[in-house]
Amino acid sequence: MNDESHDSTETEALPGRTAGNDQTGSTLFSVVGDDPAKQNAIDRSVAAHHTLAARPGMRFATGKTILIVLHPGFELLDVVGPFHFLAATGADVHFVTTGSADEAVLSSSGVALVPALALHDMRVAPEVLLVPGGDTGILLRDARAMADLRRLGDQATYVTSVCSGSIALAAAGLLEGRRATSHWSVRHLLAGYGAVEVNERVVEDGNRLTAAGVTAGMDLAITLVSYLCGEEMARFAVLGAEYAPEPPIDTGTPEKAGPALTDLSRDFLAPLVEELRAPAR
């Protein structure tokens, strides 16, 4: 397996939807006629880009490939949260489906995303492979998709997951003996697939990075931005997103929610959890 992080990966051009390739900032504005105020805004944006790019340690991930896997019933925020930050790196960010590339993939919330490519057709070693959670049991039952995850995971610079996506990585043999986390309701299942369960929001073991439930995917993505583009870019991206969580109801972990609410939530999620339990070894 490729456990060594590096700053450059030879990739070939890929078709499909990408984001973050125009680093001038000029696409943020639409010029109507000869509007001096808008032109001034564009000039300031372009100048800010050059200032940002010249700061010590700053770099872009241009030419690198990031693959975000779309499987049936994926958790929407597991995908779009990380995408927001990763698209700012300048890398080619692609949604890849476990099914056919000409079919939209329905998330667990009913919102569909259109993939750029099929996972099975990928022959490029990605800089980042990201597997979201959601109805992960469907993914585990797809033998071809699981084999593709293993193949691409062996080639990727960073192998990553959000929420129960780590169960899929573990089931594919990509977390054997590795420290990892997942959504609190399924984290205990990691050991059944040979991983080492850790109760942390983002866990890193070599080139494997796993995030806890749903919103932790943004923390994972910010970490990846710092690795791909430097901490200065990560700080800039966090400010741009105004990412400063202060939940009005602070029950985001079992420890904070208390046993009664946690038990109720665990019962609510029980069918999804049972789908992910490893067969007896």
PDB file of C-alpha atoms in Angstrom:
ATOM      1  CA  MET A   1       0.000   0.000   0.000  1.00  0.00           C
ATOM      2  CA  ASN A   2       1.050   3.566  -0.583  1.00  0.00           C
ATOM      3  CA  ASP A   3       1.520   5.083   2.881  1.00  0.00           C
ATOM      4  CA  GLU A   4       3.834   7.915   1.874  1.00  0.00           C
ATOM      5  CA  SER A   5       2.384  11.415   1.498  1.00  0.00           C
ATOM      6  CA  HIS A   6       3.841  13.524  -1.267  1.00  0.00           C
ATOM      7  CA  ASP A   7       3.306  16.863  -2.938  1.00  0.00           C
ATOM      8  CA  SER A   8       2.912  15.754  -6.547  1.00  0.00           C
ATOM      9  CA  THR A   9       1.205  12.900  -8.342  1.00  0.00           C
ATOM     10  CA  GLU A  10       1.345  12.267 -12.072  1.00  0.00           C
ATOM     11  CA  THR A  11      -2.219  12.308 -13.345  1.00  0.00           C
ATOM     12  CA  GLU A  12      -3.879  12.368 -16.702  1.00  0.00           C
ATOM     13  CA  ALA A  13      -6.637  14.751 -17.688  1.00  0.00           C
ATOM     14  CA  LEU A  14     -10.103  13.607 -16.677  1.00  0.00           C
ATOM     15  CA  PRO A  15     -13.451  14.658 -18.125  1.00  0.00           C
ATOM     16  CA  GLY A  16     -16.392  15.688 -16.012  1.00  0.00           C
ATOM     17  CA  ARG A  17     -17.320  18.095 -13.276  1.00  0.00           C
ATOM     18  CA  THR A  18     -14.491  19.800 -11.452  1.00  0.00           C
ATOM     19  CA  ALA A  19     -14.249  22.748  -9.139  1.00  0.00           C
ATOM     20  CA  GLY A  20     -11.637  25.131  -7.917  1.00  0.00           C
ATOM     21  CA  ASN A  21      -9.526  25.341 -11.065  1.00  0.00           C
ATOM     22  CA  ASP A  22      -9.928  29.079 -11.649  1.00  0.00           C
ATOM     23  CA  GLN A  23      -7.731  30.614  -8.970  1.00  0.00           C
ATOM     24  CA  THR A  24      -8.046  34.226 -10.123  1.00  0.00           C
ATOM     25  CA  GLY A  25     -11.201  34.902  -8.160  1.00  0.00           C
ATOM     26  CA  SER A  26     -12.631  36.790 -11.137  1.00  0.00           C
ATOM     27  CA  THR A  27     -15.460  34.277 -11.563  1.00  0.00           C
ATOM     28  CA  LEU A  28     -16.967  35.564  -8.336  1.00  0.00           C
ATOM     29  CA  PHE A  29     -18.114  38.676 -10.152  1.00  0.00           C
ATOM     30  CA  SER A  30     -20.289  39.389 -13.167  1.00  0.00           C
ATOM     31  CA  VAL A  31     -19.414  42.578 -15.026  1.00  0.00           C
ATOM     32  CA  VAL A  32     -22.373  44.464 -16.450  1.00  0.00           C
ATOM     33  CA  GLY A  33     -21.349  47.181 -18.887  1.00  0.00           C
ATOM     34  CA  ASP A  34     -18.595  49.554 -17.796  1.00  0.00           C
ATOM     35  CA  ASP A  35     -19.248  49.536 -14.075  1.00  0.00           C
ATOM     36  CA  PRO A  36     -16.169  51.027 -12.332  1.00  0.00           C
ATOM     37  CA  ALA A  37     -17.170  49.653  -8.940  1.00  0.00           C
ATOM     38  CA  LYS A  38     -17.425  46.103 -10.246  1.00  0.00           C
ATOM     39  CA  GLN A  39     -14.180  46.427 -12.179  1.00  0.00           C
ATOM     40  CA  ASN A  40     -12.484  47.673  -9.029  1.00  0.00           C
ATOM     41  CA  ALA A  41     -13.864  44.679  -7.144  1.00  0.00           C
ATOM     42  CA  ILE A  42     -12.450  42.316  -9.775  1.00  0.00           C
ATOM     43  CA  ASP A  43      -9.064  44.036  -9.653  1.00  0.00           C
ATOM     44  CA  ARG A  44      -8.982  43.728  -5.870  1.00  0.00           C
ATOM     45  CA  SER A  45      -9.927  40.050  -6.067  1.00  0.00           C
ATOM     46  CA  VAL A  46      -7.188  39.281  -8.595  1.00  0.00           C
ATOM     47  CA  ALA A  47      -4.642  41.197  -6.509  1.00  0.00           C
ATOM     48  CA  ALA A  48      -5.740  39.312  -3.394  1.00  0.00           C
ATOM     49  CA  HIS A  49      -5.246  36.027  -5.240  1.00  0.00           C
ATOM     50  CA  HIS A  50      -1.680  36.939  -6.140  1.00  0.00           C
ATOM     51  CA  THR A  51      -0.996  38.104  -2.582  1.00  0.00           C
ATOM     52  CA  LEU A  52      -2.390  34.857  -1.196  1.00  0.00           C
ATOM     53  CA  ALA A  53      -0.415  32.727  -3.649  1.00  0.00           C
ATOM     54  CA  ALA A  54       2.807  34.530  -2.696  1.00  0.00           C
ATOM     55  CA  ARG A  55       2.469  33.899   1.039  1.00  0.00           C
ATOM     56  CA  PRO A  56       5.056  31.525   2.551  1.00  0.00           C
ATOM     57  CA  GLY A  57       4.031  27.870   2.415  1.00  0.00           C
ATOM     58  CA  MET A  58       1.120  28.560   0.066  1.00  0.00           C
ATOM     59  CA  ARG A  59       0.561  26.232  -2.873  1.00  0.00           C
ATOM     60  CA  PHE A  60      -2.288  24.896  -4.987  1.00  0.00           C
ATOM     61  CA  ALA A  61      -3.061  21.261  -5.783  1.00  0.00           C
ATOM     62  CA  THR A  62      -3.438  21.904  -9.507  1.00  0.00           C
ATOM     63  CA  GLY A  63      -3.198  18.707 -11.542  1.00  0.00           C
ATOM     64  CA  LYS A  64      -4.059  16.427  -8.638  1.00  0.00           C
ATOM     65  CA  THR A  65      -7.188  14.286  -8.592  1.00  0.00           C
ATOM     66  CA  ILE A  66      -9.674  13.993  -5.733  1.00  0.00           C
ATOM     67  CA  LEU A  67     -12.361  11.310  -5.985  1.00  0.00           C
ATOM     68  CA  ILE A  68     -15.516  11.514  -3.859  1.00  0.00           C
ATOM     69  CA  VAL A  69     -17.456   8.267  -4.071  1.00  0.00           C
ATOM     70  CA  LEU A  70     -21.232   8.390  -4.560  1.00  0.00           C
ATOM     71  CA  HIS A  71     -22.979   5.175  -3.545  1.00  0.00           C
ATOM     72  CA  PRO A  72     -26.761   4.688  -3.340  1.00  0.00           C
ATOM     73  CA  GLY A  73     -28.080   6.265  -0.152  1.00  0.00           C
ATOM     74  CA  PHE A  74     -24.946   8.304   0.591  1.00  0.00           C
ATOM     75  CA  GLU A  75     -25.224  10.966   3.294  1.00  0.00           C
ATOM     76  CA  LEU A  76     -25.433  14.326   1.501  1.00  0.00           C
ATOM     77  CA  LEU A  77     -23.491  16.404   4.029  1.00  0.00           C
ATOM     78  CA  ASP A  78     -20.705  13.795   4.058  1.00  0.00           C
ATOM     79  CA  VAL A  79     -20.155  14.777   0.416  1.00  0.00           C
ATOM     80  CA  VAL A  80     -20.977  18.470   0.030  1.00  0.00           C
ATOM     81  CA  GLY A  81     -19.295  19.558   3.273  1.00  0.00           C
ATOM     82  CA  PRO A  82     -15.866  18.224   2.272  1.00  0.00           C
ATOM     83  CA  PHE A  83     -16.443  19.229  -1.358  1.00  0.00           C
ATOM     84  CA  HIS A  84     -16.791  22.886  -0.362  1.00  0.00           C
ATOM     85  CA  PHE A  85     -13.296  22.942   1.113  1.00  0.00           C
ATOM     86  CA  LEU A  86     -11.558  20.549  -1.280  1.00  0.00           C
ATOM     87  CA  ALA A  87     -12.764  22.476  -4.341  1.00  0.00           C
ATOM     88  CA  ALA A  88     -10.740  25.466  -3.125  1.00  0.00           C
ATOM     89  CA  THR A  89      -7.460  23.550  -3.473  1.00  0.00           C
ATOM     90  CA  GLY A  90      -7.281  23.849  -7.249  1.00  0.00           C
ATOM     91  CA  ALA A  91      -7.389  20.064  -7.602  1.00  0.00           C
ATOM     92  CA  ASP A  92      -9.692  18.260 -10.017  1.00  0.00           C
ATOM     93  CA  VAL A  93     -12.515  17.144  -7.717  1.00  0.00           C
ATOM     94  CA  HIS A  94     -14.738  14.446  -9.204  1.00  0.00           C
ATOM     95  CA  PHE A  95     -17.890  12.721  -8.026  1.00  0.00           C
ATOM     96  CA  VAL A  96     -17.500   9.060  -8.992  1.00  0.00           C
ATOM     97  CA  THR A  97     -20.348   6.584  -8.801  1.00  0.00           C
ATOM     98  CA  THR A  98     -20.370   2.933  -7.876  1.00  0.00           C
ATOM     99  CA  GLY A  99     -22.942   2.495 -10.635  1.00  0.00           C
ATOM    100  CA  SER A 100     -23.291   3.889 -14.153  1.00  0.00           C
ATOM    101  CA  ALA A 101     -21.796   7.317 -14.879  1.00  0.00           C
ATOM    102  CA  ASP A 102     -24.887   8.374 -16.833  1.00  0.00           C
ATOM    103  CA  GLU A 103     -27.224   7.996 -13.850  1.00  0.00           C
ATOM    104  CA  ALA A 104     -27.746  10.419 -10.963  1.00  0.00           C
ATOM    105  CA  VAL A 105     -27.136   8.957  -7.503  1.00  0.00           C
ATOM    106  CA  LEU A 106     -29.819   9.429  -4.856  1.00  0.00           C
ATOM    107  CA  SER A 107     -28.680  10.425  -1.370  1.00  0.00           C
ATOM    108  CA  SER A 108     -30.317   9.254   1.856  1.00  0.00           C
ATOM    109  CA  SER A 109     -32.140  12.596   2.071  1.00  0.00           C
ATOM    110  CA  GLY A 110     -33.593  12.299  -1.435  1.00  0.00           C
ATOM    111  CA  VAL A 111     -31.286  14.813  -3.137  1.00  0.00           C
ATOM    112  CA  ALA A 112     -29.544  13.380  -6.203  1.00  0.00           C
ATOM    113  CA  LEU A 113     -26.072  14.276  -7.453  1.00  0.00           C
ATOM    114  CA  VAL A 114     -24.813  13.713 -10.979  1.00  0.00           C
ATOM    115  CA  PRO A 115     -21.483  11.873 -11.099  1.00  0.00           C
ATOM    116  CA  ALA A 116     -18.710  12.707 -13.518  1.00  0.00           C
ATOM    117  CA  LEU A 117     -17.279   9.220 -13.795  1.00  0.00           C
ATOM    118  CA  ALA A 118     -17.766   5.602 -12.784  1.00  0.00           C
ATOM    119  CA  LEU A 119     -15.555   4.266 -10.012  1.00  0.00           C
ATOM    120  CA  HIS A 120     -14.958   1.049 -11.944  1.00  0.00           C
ATOM    121  CA  ASP A 121     -13.540   2.959 -14.920  1.00  0.00           C
ATOM    122  CA  MET A 122     -10.972   4.908 -12.902  1.00  0.00           C
ATOM    123  CA  ARG A 123      -7.385   4.130 -13.875  1.00  0.00           C
ATOM    124  CA  VAL A 124      -5.751   7.238 -12.388  1.00  0.00           C
ATOM    125  CA  ALA A 125      -4.066   7.087  -8.986  1.00  0.00           C
ATOM    126  CA  PRO A 126      -5.979   9.696  -6.950  1.00  0.00           C
ATOM    127  CA  GLU A 127      -4.407  12.113  -4.532  1.00  0.00           C
ATOM    128  CA  VAL A 128      -7.462  11.690  -2.291  1.00  0.00           C
ATOM    129  CA  LEU A 129     -10.061   8.930  -2.213  1.00  0.00           C
ATOM    130  CA  LEU A 130     -13.028   9.911  -0.022  1.00  0.00           C
ATOM    131  CA  VAL A 131     -15.843   7.528   0.919  1.00  0.00           C
ATOM    132  CA  PRO A 132     -18.941   9.027   2.588  1.00  0.00           C
ATOM    133  CA  GLY A 133     -21.336   7.259   4.898  1.00  0.00           C
ATOM    134  CA  GLY A 134     -25.098   6.926   4.744  1.00  0.00           C
ATOM    135  CA  ASP A 135     -26.758   3.656   3.769  1.00  0.00           C
ATOM    136  CA  THR A 136     -23.354   1.997   3.674  1.00  0.00           C
ATOM    137  CA  GLY A 137     -24.828  -1.503   3.753  1.00  0.00           C
ATOM    138  CA  ILE A 138     -25.711  -1.135   0.064  1.00  0.00           C
ATOM    139  CA  LEU A 139     -22.061  -0.414  -0.692  1.00  0.00           C
ATOM    140  CA  LEU A 140     -20.850  -3.398   1.337  1.00  0.00           C
ATOM    141  CA  ARG A 141     -23.056  -5.713  -0.728  1.00  0.00           C
ATOM    142  CA  ASP A 142     -21.615  -4.414  -4.012  1.00  0.00           C
ATOM    143  CA  ALA A 143     -18.646  -6.739  -4.545  1.00  0.00           C
ATOM    144  CA  ARG A 144     -17.374  -4.897  -7.610  1.00  0.00           C
ATOM    145  CA  ALA A 145     -17.470  -1.506  -5.886  1.00  0.00           C
ATOM    146  CA  MET A 146     -15.672  -2.895  -2.843  1.00  0.00           C
ATOM    147  CA  ALA A 147     -12.949  -4.334  -5.079  1.00  0.00           C
ATOM    148  CA  ASP A 148     -12.626  -0.958  -6.802  1.00  0.00           C
ATOM    149  CA  LEU A 149     -12.273   0.776  -3.425  1.00  0.00           C
ATOM    150  CA  ARG A 150      -9.462  -1.609  -2.515  1.00  0.00           C
ATOM    151  CA  ARG A 151      -7.736  -1.096  -5.869  1.00  0.00           C
ATOM    152  CA  LEU A 152      -7.895   2.699  -5.768  1.00  0.00           C
ATOM    153  CA  GLY A 153      -7.170   2.814  -2.048  1.00  0.00           C
ATOM    154  CA  ASP A 154      -3.932   0.945  -2.654  1.00  0.00           C
ATOM    155  CA  GLN A 155      -2.960   3.645  -5.170  1.00  0.00           C
ATOM    156  CA  ALA A 156      -4.191   6.800  -3.409  1.00  0.00           C
ATOM    157  CA  THR A 157      -1.970   9.226  -1.558  1.00  0.00           C
ATOM    158  CA  TYR A 158      -4.703   9.781   1.045  1.00  0.00           C
ATOM    159  CA  VAL A 159      -7.433   7.224   1.799  1.00  0.00           C
ATOM    160  CA  THR A 160     -10.247   8.956   3.665  1.00  0.00           C
ATOM    161  CA  SER A 161     -13.799   8.541   4.884  1.00  0.00           C
ATOM    162  CA  VAL A 162     -16.618  10.351   6.613  1.00  0.00           C
ATOM    163  CA  CYS A 163     -19.071   8.770   9.043  1.00  0.00           C
ATOM    164  CA  SER A 164     -19.805   5.086   8.285  1.00  0.00           C
ATOM    165  CA  GLY A 165     -17.682   5.324   5.149  1.00  0.00           C
ATOM    166  CA  SER A 166     -14.861   4.022   7.351  1.00  0.00           C
ATOM    167  CA  ILE A 167     -16.749   0.735   7.701  1.00  0.00           C
ATOM    168  CA  ALA A 168     -16.575   0.370   3.914  1.00  0.00           C
ATOM    169  CA  LEU A 169     -12.843   1.131   3.943  1.00  0.00           C
ATOM    170  CA  ALA A 170     -12.326  -1.422   6.704  1.00  0.00           C
ATOM    171  CA  ALA A 171     -14.430  -4.044   4.928  1.00  0.00           C
ATOM    172  CA  ALA A 172     -12.314  -3.473   1.812  1.00  0.00           C
ATOM    173  CA  GLY A 173      -9.206  -4.290   3.854  1.00  0.00           C
ATOM    174  CA  LEU A 174      -7.889  -0.735   3.809  1.00  0.00           C
ATOM    175  CA  LEU A 175      -7.885  -0.195   7.583  1.00  0.00           C
ATOM    176  CA  GLU A 176      -6.360  -3.478   8.763  1.00  0.00           C
ATOM    177  CA  GLY A 177      -4.506  -2.749  11.992  1.00  0.00           C
ATOM    178  CA  ARG A 178      -5.122   0.997  11.584  1.00  0.00           C
ATOM    179  CA  ARG A 179      -6.543   3.427  14.107  1.00  0.00           C
ATOM    180  CA  ALA A 180      -9.866   4.741  12.806  1.00  0.00           C
ATOM    181  CA  THR A 181     -13.127   6.379  13.781  1.00  0.00           C
ATOM    182  CA  SER A 182     -16.685   6.470  12.486  1.00  0.00           C
ATOM    183  CA  HIS A 183     -20.154   7.648  13.487  1.00  0.00           C
ATOM    184  CA  TRP A 184     -20.589   6.938  17.197  1.00  0.00           C
ATOM    185  CA  SER A 185     -23.368   4.401  16.507  1.00  0.00           C
ATOM    186  CA  VAL A 186     -21.171   2.130  14.363  1.00  0.00           C
ATOM    187  CA  ARG A 187     -17.672   2.904  15.594  1.00  0.00           C
ATOM    188  CA  HIS A 188     -17.602  -0.304  17.661  1.00  0.00           C
ATOM    189  CA  LEU A 189     -18.025  -2.319  14.456  1.00  0.00           C
ATOM    190  CA  LEU A 190     -14.605  -1.299  13.138  1.00  0.00           C
ATOM    191  CA  ALA A 191     -12.848  -3.941  15.231  1.00  0.00           C
ATOM    192  CA  GLY A 192     -14.782  -6.673  13.438  1.00  0.00           C
ATOM    193  CA  TYR A 193     -13.033  -5.647  10.223  1.00  0.00           C
ATOM    194  CA  GLY A 194      -9.566  -5.509  11.757  1.00  0.00           C
ATOM    195  CA  ALA A 195      -9.361  -1.775  12.506  1.00  0.00           C
ATOM    196  CA  VAL A 196      -8.594  -0.190  15.878  1.00  0.00           C
ATOM    197  CA  GLU A 197     -11.527   1.869  17.188  1.00  0.00           C
ATOM    198  CA  VAL A 198     -10.712   5.416  18.332  1.00  0.00           C
ATOM    199  CA  ASN A 199     -13.201   7.908  19.775  1.00  0.00           C
ATOM    200  CA  GLU A 200     -11.949  11.090  18.117  1.00  0.00           C
ATOM    201  CA  ARG A 201     -13.394  13.489  15.568  1.00  0.00           C
ATOM    202  CA  VAL A 202     -10.652  12.941  12.971  1.00  0.00           C
ATOM    203  CA  VAL A 203      -8.173  10.072  13.221  1.00  0.00           C
ATOM    204  CA  GLU A 204      -5.001   9.799  11.173  1.00  0.00           C
ATOM    205  CA  ASP A 205      -2.927   6.642  10.810  1.00  0.00           C
ATOM    206  CA  GLY A 206      -0.320   6.878   8.068  1.00  0.00           C
ATOM    207  CA  ASN A 207      -2.133   7.993   4.943  1.00  0.00           C
ATOM    208  CA  ARG A 208      -5.519   6.866   6.285  1.00  0.00           C
ATOM    209  CA  LEU A 209      -7.726   9.670   7.600  1.00  0.00           C
ATOM    210  CA  THR A 210     -11.165   8.865   8.974  1.00  0.00           C
ATOM    211  CA  ALA A 211     -13.765  11.277  10.315  1.00  0.00           C
ATOM    212  CA  ALA A 212     -16.544  10.699  12.816  1.00  0.00           C
ATOM    213  CA  GLY A 213     -20.184  11.355  11.968  1.00  0.00           C
ATOM    214  CA  VAL A 214     -21.454  13.618   9.192  1.00  0.00           C
ATOM    215  CA  THR A 215     -20.287  17.130  10.181  1.00  0.00           C
ATOM    216  CA  ALA A 216     -16.814  15.827  11.053  1.00  0.00           C
ATOM    217  CA  GLY A 217     -16.265  15.521   7.310  1.00  0.00           C
ATOM    218  CA  MET A 218     -15.606  19.255   7.207  1.00  0.00           C
ATOM    219  CA  ASP A 219     -12.869  18.884   9.821  1.00  0.00           C
ATOM    220  CA  LEU A 220     -11.384  16.103   7.704  1.00  0.00           C
ATOM    221  CA  ALA A 221     -11.482  18.271   4.582  1.00  0.00           C
ATOM    222  CA  ILE A 222      -9.810  21.195   6.346  1.00  0.00           C
ATOM    223  CA  THR A 223      -7.031  18.839   7.430  1.00  0.00           C
ATOM    224  CA  LEU A 224      -6.623  17.669   3.837  1.00  0.00           C
ATOM    225  CA  VAL A 225      -6.500  21.262   2.562  1.00  0.00           C
ATOM    226  CA  SER A 226      -3.655  21.957   4.988  1.00  0.00           C
ATOM    227  CA  TYR A 227      -1.760  18.916   3.679  1.00  0.00           C
ATOM    228  CA  LEU A 228      -2.371  19.648   0.001  1.00  0.00           C
ATOM    229  CA  CYS A 229      -1.990  23.433   0.039  1.00  0.00           C
ATOM    230  CA  GLY A 230      -0.476  24.424   3.377  1.00  0.00           C
ATOM    231  CA  GLU A 231      -1.957  25.738   6.609  1.00  0.00           C
ATOM    232  CA  GLU A 232      -2.283  29.280   5.258  1.00  0.00           C
ATOM    233  CA  MET A 233      -4.725  28.105   2.589  1.00  0.00           C
ATOM    234  CA  ALA A 234      -6.612  26.057   5.178  1.00  0.00           C
ATOM    235  CA  ARG A 235      -6.971  29.119   7.419  1.00  0.00           C
ATOM    236  CA  PHE A 236      -8.152  31.158   4.442  1.00  0.00           C
ATOM    237  CA  ALA A 237     -10.734  28.503   3.507  1.00  0.00           C
ATOM    238  CA  VAL A 238     -12.038  28.246   7.067  1.00  0.00           C
ATOM    239  CA  LEU A 239     -12.502  32.023   7.223  1.00  0.00           C
ATOM    240  CA  GLY A 240     -14.235  32.091   3.841  1.00  0.00           C
ATOM    241  CA  ALA A 241     -16.683  29.429   5.013  1.00  0.00           C
ATOM    242  CA  GLU A 242     -17.127  31.188   8.388  1.00  0.00           C
ATOM    243  CA  TYR A 243     -16.639  27.772   9.926  1.00  0.00           C
ATOM    244  CA  ALA A 244     -16.957  28.438  13.659  1.00  0.00           C
ATOM    245  CA  PRO A 245     -19.521  25.965  15.022  1.00  0.00           C
ATOM    246  CA  GLU A 246     -21.556  27.079  18.027  1.00  0.00           C
ATOM    247  CA  PRO A 247     -24.554  24.717  18.025  1.00  0.00           C
ATOM    248  CA  PRO A 248     -27.567  26.238  19.784  1.00  0.00           C
ATOM    249  CA  ILE A 249     -28.356  22.759  21.118  1.00  0.00           C
ATOM    250  CA  ASP A 250     -25.137  21.043  22.128  1.00  0.00           C
ATOM    251  CA  THR A 251     -26.015  17.326  22.012  1.00  0.00           C
ATOM    252  CA  GLY A 252     -23.675  16.312  19.201  1.00  0.00           C
ATOM    253  CA  THR A 253     -22.001  13.415  21.027  1.00  0.00           C
ATOM    254  CA  PRO A 254     -23.384  10.668  23.283  1.00  0.00           C
ATOM    255  CA  GLU A 255     -21.444  12.170  26.179  1.00  0.00           C
ATOM    256  CA  LYS A 256     -23.217  15.496  25.699  1.00  0.00           C
ATOM    257  CA  ALA A 257     -26.621  14.041  24.816  1.00  0.00           C
ATOM    258  CA  GLY A 258     -26.890  11.754  27.831  1.00  0.00           C
ATOM    259  CA  PRO A 259     -27.943   8.092  28.000  1.00  0.00           C
ATOM    260  CA  ALA A 260     -31.690   8.465  27.412  1.00  0.00           C
ATOM    261  CA  LEU A 261     -31.410  10.399  24.136  1.00  0.00           C
ATOM    262  CA  THR A 262     -28.441   8.295  23.017  1.00  0.00           C
ATOM    263  CA  ASP A 263     -30.318   5.035  23.587  1.00  0.00           C
ATOM    264  CA  LEU A 264     -33.309   6.369  21.650  1.00  0.00           C
ATOM    265  CA  SER A 265     -31.064   7.406  18.752  1.00  0.00           C
ATOM    266  CA  ARG A 266     -29.277   4.044  18.844  1.00  0.00           C
ATOM    267  CA  ASP A 267     -32.613   2.217  18.562  1.00  0.00           C
ATOM    268  CA  PHE A 268     -33.668   4.507  15.713  1.00  0.00           C
ATOM    269  CA  LEU A 269     -30.477   3.675  13.793  1.00  0.00           C
ATOM    270  CA  ALA A 270     -30.455  -0.048  14.656  1.00  0.00           C
ATOM    271  CA  PRO A 271     -31.405  -1.374  11.178  1.00  0.00           C
ATOM    272  CA  LEU A 272     -28.604   0.595   9.500  1.00  0.00           C
ATOM    273  CA  VAL A 273     -26.127  -0.539  12.144  1.00  0.00           C
ATOM    274  CA  GLU A 274     -26.965  -4.230  11.713  1.00  0.00           C
ATOM    275  CA  GLU A 275     -26.353  -3.920   7.971  1.00  0.00           C
ATOM    276  CA  LEU A 276     -22.734  -3.030   8.715  1.00  0.00           C
ATOM    277  CA  ARG A 277     -21.845  -5.736  11.209  1.00  0.00           C
ATOM    278  CA  ALA A 278     -18.913  -7.856  10.033  1.00  0.00           C
ATOM    279  CA  PRO A 279     -19.535 -11.567   9.441  1.00  0.00           C
ATOM    280  CA  ALA A 280     -17.922 -13.887  11.967  1.00  0.00           C
ATOM    281  CA  ARG A 281     -14.259 -14.517  11.172  1.00  0.00           C
TER     282      ARG A 281
END
